[in-house]
Coordinates of C-alpha atoms and ligand atoms in Angstrom, one line a residue:
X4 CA -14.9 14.2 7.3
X5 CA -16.8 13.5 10.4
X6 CA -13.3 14.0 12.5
X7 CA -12.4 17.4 10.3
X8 CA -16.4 18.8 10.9
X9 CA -17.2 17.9 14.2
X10 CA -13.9 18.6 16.4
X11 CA -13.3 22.0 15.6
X12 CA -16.8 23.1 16.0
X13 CA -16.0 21.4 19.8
X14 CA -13.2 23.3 20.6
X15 CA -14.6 26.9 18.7
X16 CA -17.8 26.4 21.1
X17 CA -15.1 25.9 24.3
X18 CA -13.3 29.1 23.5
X19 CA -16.4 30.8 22.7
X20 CA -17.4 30.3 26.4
X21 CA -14.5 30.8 28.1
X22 CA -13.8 34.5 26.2
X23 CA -17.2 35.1 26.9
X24 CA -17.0 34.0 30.8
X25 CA -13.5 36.4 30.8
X26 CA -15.1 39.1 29.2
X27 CA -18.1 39.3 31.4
X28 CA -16.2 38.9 34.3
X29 CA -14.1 41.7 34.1
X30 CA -16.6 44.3 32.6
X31 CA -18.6 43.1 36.1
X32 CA -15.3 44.3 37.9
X33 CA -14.9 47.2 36.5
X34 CA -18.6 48.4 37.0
X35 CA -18.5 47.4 40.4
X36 CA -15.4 49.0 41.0
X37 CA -16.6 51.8 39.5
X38 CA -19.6 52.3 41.6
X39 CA -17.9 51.4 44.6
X40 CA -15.2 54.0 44.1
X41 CA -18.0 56.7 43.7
X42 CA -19.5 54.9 47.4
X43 CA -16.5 55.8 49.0
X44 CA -15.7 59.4 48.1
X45 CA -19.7 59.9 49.4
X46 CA -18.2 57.9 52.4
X47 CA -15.6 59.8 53.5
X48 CA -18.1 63.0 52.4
X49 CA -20.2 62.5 54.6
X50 CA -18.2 61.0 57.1
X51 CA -19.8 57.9 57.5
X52 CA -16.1 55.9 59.0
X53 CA -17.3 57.9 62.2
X54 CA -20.5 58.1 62.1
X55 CA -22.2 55.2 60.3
X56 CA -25.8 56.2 60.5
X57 CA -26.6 57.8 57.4
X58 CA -29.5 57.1 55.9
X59 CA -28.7 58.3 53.1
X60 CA -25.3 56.4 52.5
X61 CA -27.1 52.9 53.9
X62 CA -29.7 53.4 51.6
X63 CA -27.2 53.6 48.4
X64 CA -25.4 50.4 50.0
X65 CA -27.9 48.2 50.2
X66 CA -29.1 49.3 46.6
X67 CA -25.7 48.1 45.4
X68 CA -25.8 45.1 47.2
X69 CA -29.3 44.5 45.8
X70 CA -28.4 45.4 42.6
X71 CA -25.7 42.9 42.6
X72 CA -27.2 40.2 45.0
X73 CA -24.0 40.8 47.2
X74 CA -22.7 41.9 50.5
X75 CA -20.5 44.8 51.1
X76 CA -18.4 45.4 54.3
X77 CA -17.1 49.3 55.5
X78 CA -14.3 48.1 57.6
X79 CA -13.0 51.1 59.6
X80 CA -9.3 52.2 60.2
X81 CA -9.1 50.1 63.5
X82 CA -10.0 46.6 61.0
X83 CA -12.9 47.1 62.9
X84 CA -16.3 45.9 60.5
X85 CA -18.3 49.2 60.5
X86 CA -21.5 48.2 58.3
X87 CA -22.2 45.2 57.0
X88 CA -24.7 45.2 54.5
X89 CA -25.7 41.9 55.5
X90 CA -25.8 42.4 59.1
X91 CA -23.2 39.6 60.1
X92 CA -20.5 40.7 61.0
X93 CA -21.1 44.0 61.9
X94 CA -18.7 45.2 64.8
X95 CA -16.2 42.5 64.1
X96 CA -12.3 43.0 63.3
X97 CA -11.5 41.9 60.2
X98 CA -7.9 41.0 59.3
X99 CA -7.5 39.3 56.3
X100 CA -4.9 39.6 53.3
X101 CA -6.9 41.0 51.4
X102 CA -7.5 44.0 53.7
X103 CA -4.2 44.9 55.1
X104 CA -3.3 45.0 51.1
X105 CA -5.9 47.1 50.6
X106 CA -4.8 49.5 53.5
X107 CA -1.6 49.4 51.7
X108 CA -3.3 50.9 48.4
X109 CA -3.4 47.5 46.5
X110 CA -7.1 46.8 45.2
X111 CA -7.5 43.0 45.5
X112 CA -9.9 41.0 43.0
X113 CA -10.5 37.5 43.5
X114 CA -13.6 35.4 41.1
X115 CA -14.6 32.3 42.5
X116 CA -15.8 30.4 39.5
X117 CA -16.9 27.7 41.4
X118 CA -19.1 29.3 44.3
X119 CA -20.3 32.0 41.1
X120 CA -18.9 35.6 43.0
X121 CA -16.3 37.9 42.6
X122 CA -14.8 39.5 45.9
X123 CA -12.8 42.4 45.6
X124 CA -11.8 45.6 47.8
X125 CA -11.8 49.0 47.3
X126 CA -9.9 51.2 49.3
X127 CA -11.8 54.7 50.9
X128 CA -9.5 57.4 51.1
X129 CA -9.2 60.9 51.9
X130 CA -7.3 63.5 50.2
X131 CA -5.2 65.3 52.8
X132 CA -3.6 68.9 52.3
X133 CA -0.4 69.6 54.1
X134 CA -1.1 73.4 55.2
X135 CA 2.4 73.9 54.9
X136 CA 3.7 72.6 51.6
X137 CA 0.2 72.9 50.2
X138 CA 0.6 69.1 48.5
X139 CA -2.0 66.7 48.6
X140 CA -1.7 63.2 49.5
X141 CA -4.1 60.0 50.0
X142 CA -4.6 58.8 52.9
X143 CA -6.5 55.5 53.2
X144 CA -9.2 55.9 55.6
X145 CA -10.8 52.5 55.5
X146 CA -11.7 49.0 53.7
X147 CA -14.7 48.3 51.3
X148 CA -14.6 44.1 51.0
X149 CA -17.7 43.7 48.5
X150 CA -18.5 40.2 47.1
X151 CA -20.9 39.9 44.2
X152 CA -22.5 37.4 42.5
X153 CA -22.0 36.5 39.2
X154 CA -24.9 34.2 38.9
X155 CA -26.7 36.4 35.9
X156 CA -23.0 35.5 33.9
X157 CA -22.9 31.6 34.4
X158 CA -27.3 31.6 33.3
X159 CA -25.8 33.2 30.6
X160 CA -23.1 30.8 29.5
X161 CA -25.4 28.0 30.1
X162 CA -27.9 29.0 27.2
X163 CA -25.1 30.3 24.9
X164 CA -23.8 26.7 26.1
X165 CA -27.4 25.2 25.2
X166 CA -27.5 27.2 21.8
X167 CA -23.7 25.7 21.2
X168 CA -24.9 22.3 21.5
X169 CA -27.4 22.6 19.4
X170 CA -25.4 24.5 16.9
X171 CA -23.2 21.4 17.5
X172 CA -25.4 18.8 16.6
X173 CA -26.6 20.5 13.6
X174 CA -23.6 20.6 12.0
X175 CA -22.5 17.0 13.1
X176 CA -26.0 15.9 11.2
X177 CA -24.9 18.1 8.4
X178 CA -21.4 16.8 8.0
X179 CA -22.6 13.5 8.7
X180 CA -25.1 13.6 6.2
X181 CA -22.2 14.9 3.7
X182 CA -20.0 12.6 4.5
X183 CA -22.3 9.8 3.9
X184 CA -22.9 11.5 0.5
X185 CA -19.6 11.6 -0.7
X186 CA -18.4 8.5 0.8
X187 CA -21.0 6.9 -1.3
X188 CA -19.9 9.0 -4.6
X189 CA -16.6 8.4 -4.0
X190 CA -16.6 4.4 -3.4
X191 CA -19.6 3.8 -6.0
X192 CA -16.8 3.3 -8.8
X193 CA -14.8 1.0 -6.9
X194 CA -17.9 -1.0 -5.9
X195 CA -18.9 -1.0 -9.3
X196 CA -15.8 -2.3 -10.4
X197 CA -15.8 -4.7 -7.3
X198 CA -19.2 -6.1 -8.6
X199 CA -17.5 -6.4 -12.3
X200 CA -14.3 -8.3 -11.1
X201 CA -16.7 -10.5 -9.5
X202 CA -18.8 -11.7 -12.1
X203 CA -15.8 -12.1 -14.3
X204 CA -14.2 -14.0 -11.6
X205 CA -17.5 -16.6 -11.6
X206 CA -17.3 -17.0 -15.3
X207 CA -13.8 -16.8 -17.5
X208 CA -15.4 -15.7 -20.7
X209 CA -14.0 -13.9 -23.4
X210 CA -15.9 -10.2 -22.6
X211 CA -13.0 -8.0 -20.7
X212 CA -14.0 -5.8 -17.9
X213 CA -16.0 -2.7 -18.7
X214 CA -17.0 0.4 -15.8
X215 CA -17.3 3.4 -18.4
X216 CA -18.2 6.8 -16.8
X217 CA -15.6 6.4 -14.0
X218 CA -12.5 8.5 -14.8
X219 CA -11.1 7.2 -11.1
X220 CA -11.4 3.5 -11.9
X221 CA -10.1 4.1 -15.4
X222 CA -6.5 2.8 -14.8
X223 CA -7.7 -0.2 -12.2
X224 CA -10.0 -1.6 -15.5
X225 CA -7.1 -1.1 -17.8
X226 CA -4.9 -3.0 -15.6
X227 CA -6.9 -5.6 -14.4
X228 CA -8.5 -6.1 -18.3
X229 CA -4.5 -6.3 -18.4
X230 CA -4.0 -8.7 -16.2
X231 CA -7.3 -10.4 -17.6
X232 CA -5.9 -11.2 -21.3
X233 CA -2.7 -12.8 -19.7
X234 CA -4.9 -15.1 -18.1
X235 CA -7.0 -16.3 -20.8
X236 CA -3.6 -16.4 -22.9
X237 CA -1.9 -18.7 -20.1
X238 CA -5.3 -20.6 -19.7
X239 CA -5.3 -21.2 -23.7
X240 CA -1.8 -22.5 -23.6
X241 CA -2.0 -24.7 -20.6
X242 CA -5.2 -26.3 -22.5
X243 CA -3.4 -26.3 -26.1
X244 CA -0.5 -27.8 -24.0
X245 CA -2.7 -30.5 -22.6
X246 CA -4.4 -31.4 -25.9
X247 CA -0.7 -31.7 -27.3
X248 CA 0.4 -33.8 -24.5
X249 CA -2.7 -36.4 -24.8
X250 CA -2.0 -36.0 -28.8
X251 CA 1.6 -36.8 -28.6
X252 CA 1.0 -39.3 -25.9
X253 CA -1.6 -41.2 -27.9
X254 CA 0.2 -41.6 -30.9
X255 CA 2.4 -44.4 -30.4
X256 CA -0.6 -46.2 -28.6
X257 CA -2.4 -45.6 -32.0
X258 CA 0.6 -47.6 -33.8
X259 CA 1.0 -50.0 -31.3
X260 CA -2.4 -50.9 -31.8
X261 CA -2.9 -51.2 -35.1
X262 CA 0.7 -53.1 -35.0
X263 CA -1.0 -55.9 -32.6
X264 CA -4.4 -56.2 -34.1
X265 CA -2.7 -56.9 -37.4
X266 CA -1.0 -59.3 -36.0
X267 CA -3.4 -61.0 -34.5
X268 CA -6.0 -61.0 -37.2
X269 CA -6.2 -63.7 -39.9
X270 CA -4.5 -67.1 -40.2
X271 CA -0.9 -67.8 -38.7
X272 CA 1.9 -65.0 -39.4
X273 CA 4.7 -66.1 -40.6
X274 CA 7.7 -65.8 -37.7
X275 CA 9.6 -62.7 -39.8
X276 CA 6.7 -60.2 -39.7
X277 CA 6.2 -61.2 -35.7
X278 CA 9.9 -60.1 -35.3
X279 CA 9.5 -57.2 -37.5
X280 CA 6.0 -56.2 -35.9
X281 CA 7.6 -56.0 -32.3
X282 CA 10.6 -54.1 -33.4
X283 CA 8.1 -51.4 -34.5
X284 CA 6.4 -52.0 -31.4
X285 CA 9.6 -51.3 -29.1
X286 CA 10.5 -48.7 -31.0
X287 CA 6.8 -47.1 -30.3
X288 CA 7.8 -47.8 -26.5
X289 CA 11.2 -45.8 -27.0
X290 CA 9.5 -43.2 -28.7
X291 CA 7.0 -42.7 -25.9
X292 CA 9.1 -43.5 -23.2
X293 CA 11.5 -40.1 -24.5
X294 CA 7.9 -37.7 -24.6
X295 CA 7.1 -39.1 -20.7
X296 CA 10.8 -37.8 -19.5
X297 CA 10.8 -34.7 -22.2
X298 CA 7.7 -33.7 -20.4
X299 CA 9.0 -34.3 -17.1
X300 CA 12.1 -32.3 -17.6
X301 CA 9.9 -29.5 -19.3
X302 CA 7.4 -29.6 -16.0
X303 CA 10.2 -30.6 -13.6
X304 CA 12.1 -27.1 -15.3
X305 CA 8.9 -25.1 -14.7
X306 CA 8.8 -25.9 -11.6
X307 CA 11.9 -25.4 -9.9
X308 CA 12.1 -22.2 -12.3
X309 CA 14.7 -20.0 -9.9
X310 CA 16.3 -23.6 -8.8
X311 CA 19.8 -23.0 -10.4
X312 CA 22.6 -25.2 -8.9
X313 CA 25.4 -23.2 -10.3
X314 CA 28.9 -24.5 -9.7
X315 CA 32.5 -23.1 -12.0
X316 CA 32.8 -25.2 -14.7
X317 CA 35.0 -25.0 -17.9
X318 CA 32.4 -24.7 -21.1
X319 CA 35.3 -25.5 -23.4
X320 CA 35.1 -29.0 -21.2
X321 CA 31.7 -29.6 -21.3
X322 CA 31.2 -28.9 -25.5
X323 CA 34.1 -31.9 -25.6
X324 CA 32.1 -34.0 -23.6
X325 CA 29.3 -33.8 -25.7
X326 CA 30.6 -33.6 -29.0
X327 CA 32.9 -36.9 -27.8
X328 CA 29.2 -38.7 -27.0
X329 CA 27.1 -37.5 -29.5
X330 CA 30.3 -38.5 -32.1
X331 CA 28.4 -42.0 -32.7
X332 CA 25.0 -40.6 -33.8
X333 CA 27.1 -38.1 -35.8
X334 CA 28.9 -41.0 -37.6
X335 CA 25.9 -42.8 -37.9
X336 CA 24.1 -40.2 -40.1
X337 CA 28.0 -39.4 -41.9
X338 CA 28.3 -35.7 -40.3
X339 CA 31.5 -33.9 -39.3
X340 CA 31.5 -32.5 -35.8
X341 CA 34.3 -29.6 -35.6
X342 CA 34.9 -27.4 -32.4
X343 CA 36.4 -24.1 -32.5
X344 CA 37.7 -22.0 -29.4
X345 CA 39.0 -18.6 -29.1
X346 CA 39.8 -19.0 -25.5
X347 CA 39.2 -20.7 -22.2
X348 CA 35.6 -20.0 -20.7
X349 CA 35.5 -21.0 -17.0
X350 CA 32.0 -19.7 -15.7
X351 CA 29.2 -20.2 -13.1
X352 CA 26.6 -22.5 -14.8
X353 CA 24.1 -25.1 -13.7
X354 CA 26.0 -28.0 -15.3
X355 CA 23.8 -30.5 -15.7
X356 CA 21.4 -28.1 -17.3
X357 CA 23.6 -26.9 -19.6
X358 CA 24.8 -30.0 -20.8
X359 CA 20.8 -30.7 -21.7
X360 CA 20.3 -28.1 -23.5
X361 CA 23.5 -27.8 -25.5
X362 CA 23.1 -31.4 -26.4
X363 CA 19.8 -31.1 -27.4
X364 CA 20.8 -28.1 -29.8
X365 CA 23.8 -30.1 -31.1
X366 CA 21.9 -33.5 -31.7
X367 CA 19.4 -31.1 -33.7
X368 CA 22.3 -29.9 -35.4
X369 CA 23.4 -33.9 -36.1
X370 CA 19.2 -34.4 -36.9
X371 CA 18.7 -32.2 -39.4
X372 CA 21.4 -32.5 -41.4
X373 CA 22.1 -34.2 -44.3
X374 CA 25.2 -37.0 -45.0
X375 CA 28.7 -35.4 -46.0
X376 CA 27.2 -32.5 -43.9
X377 CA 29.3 -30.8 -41.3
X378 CA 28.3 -29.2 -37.7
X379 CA 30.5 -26.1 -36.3
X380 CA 30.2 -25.6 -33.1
X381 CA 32.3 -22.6 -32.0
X382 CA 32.6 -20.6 -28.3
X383 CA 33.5 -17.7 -27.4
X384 CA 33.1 -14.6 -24.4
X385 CA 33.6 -11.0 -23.9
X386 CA 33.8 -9.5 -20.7
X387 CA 30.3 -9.9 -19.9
X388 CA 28.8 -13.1 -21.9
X389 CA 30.0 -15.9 -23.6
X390 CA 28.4 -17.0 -27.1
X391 CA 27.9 -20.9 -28.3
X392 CA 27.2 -20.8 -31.8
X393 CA 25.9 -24.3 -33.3
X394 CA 26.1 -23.8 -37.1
X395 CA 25.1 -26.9 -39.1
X396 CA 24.8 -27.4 -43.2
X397 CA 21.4 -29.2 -42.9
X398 CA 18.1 -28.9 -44.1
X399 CA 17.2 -25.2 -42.6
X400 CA 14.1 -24.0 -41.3
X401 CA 11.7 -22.2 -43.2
X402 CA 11.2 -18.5 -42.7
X403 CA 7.8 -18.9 -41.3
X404 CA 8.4 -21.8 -38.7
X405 CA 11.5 -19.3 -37.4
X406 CA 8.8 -18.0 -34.5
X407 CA 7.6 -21.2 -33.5
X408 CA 10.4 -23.7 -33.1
X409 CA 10.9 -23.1 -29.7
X410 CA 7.3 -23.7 -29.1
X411 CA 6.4 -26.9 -27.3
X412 CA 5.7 -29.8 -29.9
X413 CA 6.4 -27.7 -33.0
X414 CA 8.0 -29.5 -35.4
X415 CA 8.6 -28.4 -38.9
X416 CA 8.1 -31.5 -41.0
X417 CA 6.0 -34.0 -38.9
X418 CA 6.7 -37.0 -40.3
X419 CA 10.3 -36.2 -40.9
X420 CA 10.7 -35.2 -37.5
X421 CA 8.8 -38.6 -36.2
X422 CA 11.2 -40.5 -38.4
X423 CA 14.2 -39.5 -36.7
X424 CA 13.1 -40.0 -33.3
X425 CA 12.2 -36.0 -32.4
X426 CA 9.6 -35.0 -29.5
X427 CA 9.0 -31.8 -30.6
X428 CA 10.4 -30.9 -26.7
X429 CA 14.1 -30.6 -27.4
X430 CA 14.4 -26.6 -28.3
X431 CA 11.4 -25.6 -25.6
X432 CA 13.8 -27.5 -22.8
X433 CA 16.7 -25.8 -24.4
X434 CA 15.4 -22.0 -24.0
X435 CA 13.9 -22.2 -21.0
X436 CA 17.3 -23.8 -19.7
X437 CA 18.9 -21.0 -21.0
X438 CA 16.8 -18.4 -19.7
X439 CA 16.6 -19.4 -16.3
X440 CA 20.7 -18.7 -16.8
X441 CA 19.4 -15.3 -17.8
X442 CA 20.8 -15.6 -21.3
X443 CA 19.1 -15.5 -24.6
X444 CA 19.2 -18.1 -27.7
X445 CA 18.6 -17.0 -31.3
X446 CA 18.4 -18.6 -34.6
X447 CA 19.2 -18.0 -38.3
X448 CA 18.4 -20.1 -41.5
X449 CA 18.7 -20.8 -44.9
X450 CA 16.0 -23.4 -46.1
X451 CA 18.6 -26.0 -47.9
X452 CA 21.5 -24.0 -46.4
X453 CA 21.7 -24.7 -43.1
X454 CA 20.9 -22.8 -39.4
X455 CA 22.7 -21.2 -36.7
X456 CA 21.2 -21.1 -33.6
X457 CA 23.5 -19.0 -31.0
X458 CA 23.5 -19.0 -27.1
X459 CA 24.7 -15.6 -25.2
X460 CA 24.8 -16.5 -21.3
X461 CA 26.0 -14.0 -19.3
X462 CA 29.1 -14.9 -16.8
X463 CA 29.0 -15.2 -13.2
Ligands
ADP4 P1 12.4 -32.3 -32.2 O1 12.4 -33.2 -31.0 O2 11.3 -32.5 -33.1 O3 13.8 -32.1 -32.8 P2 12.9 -29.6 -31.2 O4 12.1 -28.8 -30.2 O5 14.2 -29.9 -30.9 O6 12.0 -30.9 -31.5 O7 12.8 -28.8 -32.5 C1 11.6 -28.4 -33.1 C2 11.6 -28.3 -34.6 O8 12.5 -27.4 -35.1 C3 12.1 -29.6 -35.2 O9 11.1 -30.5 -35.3 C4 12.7 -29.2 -36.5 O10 11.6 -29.1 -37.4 C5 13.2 -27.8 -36.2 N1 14.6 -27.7 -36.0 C6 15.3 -27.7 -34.8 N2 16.6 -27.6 -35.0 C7 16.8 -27.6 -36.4 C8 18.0 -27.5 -37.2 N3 19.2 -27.4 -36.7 N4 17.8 -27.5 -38.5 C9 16.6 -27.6 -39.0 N5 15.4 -27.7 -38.3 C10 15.6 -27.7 -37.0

């Protein structure tokens, strides 16, 4: 604003002066002229040129020169100075540019800004009548070189100057004092919400951000308030993550525990229920030993979230390879593991991710069956995905739990789930797999039916 206010009003004062300074000048010039012109007609009148003594003509120049605090010089056919009203150079030739132009008819003006005069010169001629032809032409008879000052102009321009300046500085105050005004209006919402964002920055309570009367900052609160939830959604996770973890982490302690102090209590054990007490206590060290490096894959996943190692593999391949090694646990809890293929899929994938997550859907599939029960596992791809469907004839998955299974440690049936060795990790590390492959995995299910979970992965 300052910049907008204060430079034009600079240059407008500048070209104030200097059309004033023009103006002035020349309306100087012309009244000279003027009055000079009427001089020489008396001049040649009276025939001053020849005789320079009259009193009456001398008296009218020096008037004009007083009048104008200048000089004027009557310079005679010959160049010869005839009166100078200064008393210099009276009698002296004068030759100069100027003159010989004006001898010529040319009326020379020249202003001298710097010294403060104009010079100019006026010629003096005579009308002459040819008896013959009776036409009349002008004759120049002599020179008038008058300088006059144009002191009374510059005093002139220096108080309009003064007046400018102060005209100048009142308006810089003025826009100064506006924009001070409206810089304060216009920023007091933003500090505002600056001052807001701070104090909710020094304590993460529950209260979102609130600057009401501000239509400008309207969309900043709304965004940041935004921004606010997902952060107090993020920080509620990490901490119902980190309760789960020390939950999760603790239980097999908790059996371990009890485990030893029973066995150490009271008289002498017999040798069978030491055995049988440390089998349960190795399988409390399995069972923890799978949470630690479920939880390090999860946080090891997070992590390296964009860190794909793709490489071309053959899906079709990799399904055999795990169906062939997961064909033990499958006999062990009497399912069928059949594979179906419509056709060859040969794709970009991160294969040792893959393989994770696959497994971990298939050994689910194995998991939560029951014995006789079956597990179809079938592939196929269009031009722009291909689709792994895991179909098993288990126990299902309630309607409710649906949402939540691929939350981290959600487990349907607890105990169930403890029994056969689950972490509650499996389908969190399969979808985020998944996803970092930019593909999606769904699920169906039939409570004492069965489930189908289906992975789409686009191909590379
Ligand atoms: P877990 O290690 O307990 O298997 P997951 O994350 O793999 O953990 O699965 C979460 C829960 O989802 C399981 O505890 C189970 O209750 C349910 N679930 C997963 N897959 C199936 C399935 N194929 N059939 C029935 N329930 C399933």
């Amino acid at each position: 604003m300052l910049v907008i206010g204060v430079i034009p009003s600079i240059f407008i004062r500048a070209a104030i002066l200097s059309s004033y300074e023009n103006r002035a000048i020349s309306v100087r010039e012309s009244e000279v002229q003027n009055q000079l012109g009427i001089i020489a007609k008396h001049l040649i009148t009276y025939d001053y040129l020849r005789d320079p003594t009259n009193e009456a003509i001398n008296a009218e120049l020096e008037q004009m020169s007083n009048l104008y605090d200048g000089r004027i010089l009557i310079i005679g056919g010959n160049f010869k100075a005839i009166k100078d009203t200064n008393g210099v150079s009276a009698g002296k030739i004068i030759v100069s540019e100027e003159v010989i132009k004006c001898f010529k008819g040319q009326k020379v003006v020249n202003y001298d800004s710097k010294n403060g005069y104009i010079e100019m010169t006026t010629p003096i001629t005579e009308t002459v009548t040819d008896e013959e032809t009776g036409a009349n032409t002008d004759v120049v008879r002599g020179v008038m070189l008058s300088s006059v000052s144009t002191d009374t102009i510059a005093m002139t321009m220096r108080i309009i100057g003064r007046v400018a300046w102060t005209i100048d500085i009142v308006v810089i105050a003025i826009v100064f004092a506006i924009a001070m005004l409206f810089s304060r209006v216009l920023t007091k919402p933003f500090n505002k919400v600056t001052g807001a964002i701070s104090e909710v920055g020094e304590g993460f309570t529950d209260e979102a951000l609130s600057v009401p009367d501000y239509a400008e900052t309207e969309h900043i609160v709304d965004a940041f308030n935004k921004v606010l939830a997902r952060m107090r959604a993020l920080d509620e996770s990490r901490q119902e993550f980190v309760a789960n973890v020390s939950h999760e982490l603790k239980t097999p302690i908790t059996s371990m525990k009890i485990l030893a102090d029973s066995l150490m209590e009271g008289p002498d054990k017999p040798v069978e229920l030491y055995r049988e007490f440390m089998e349960d206590i190795a399988g409390e060290i399995d069972r923890e030993d799978k949470i630690i490096s479920d939880l390090l894959t999860l946080v090891r996943l997070d992590k390296t979230n964009t860190d794909l190692d793709l490489s071309s593999n053959s899906i079709n391949a990799m399904i055999e390879m795990i169906l062939k090694r997961l064909k033990p646990i499958a006999a062990g809890a009497e399912v069928e593991l059949i594979f179906e293929s419509a056709r060859e899929v040969v794709t970009g994938v991160d294969e040792v991710k893959l393989n994770l997550a696959l497994t971990n859907l298939i050994e689910n599939a194995i998991k939560y069956n029951r014995p006789g029960g079956s597990v179809y596992v079938s592939l196929d791809c269009d031009h722009q995905y291909f689709t792994v469907e895991i179909k098993d004839t288990g126990i299902g998955i309630p309607e409710e739990a649906l949402e939540h299974i691929f939350e981290r440690f959600y487990r349907v049936d607890k105990s169930h789930s403890r029994e056969i060795g689950g972490t509650g990790l499996g389908l969190s590390i399969a979808r985020n797999i998944i996803m970092m492959h930019r593909g999606t995995v769904s699920v169906e299910s039939v409570t004492g039916e069965g489930s189908v979970f289906t992975v789409k992965v686009p191909l590379v």
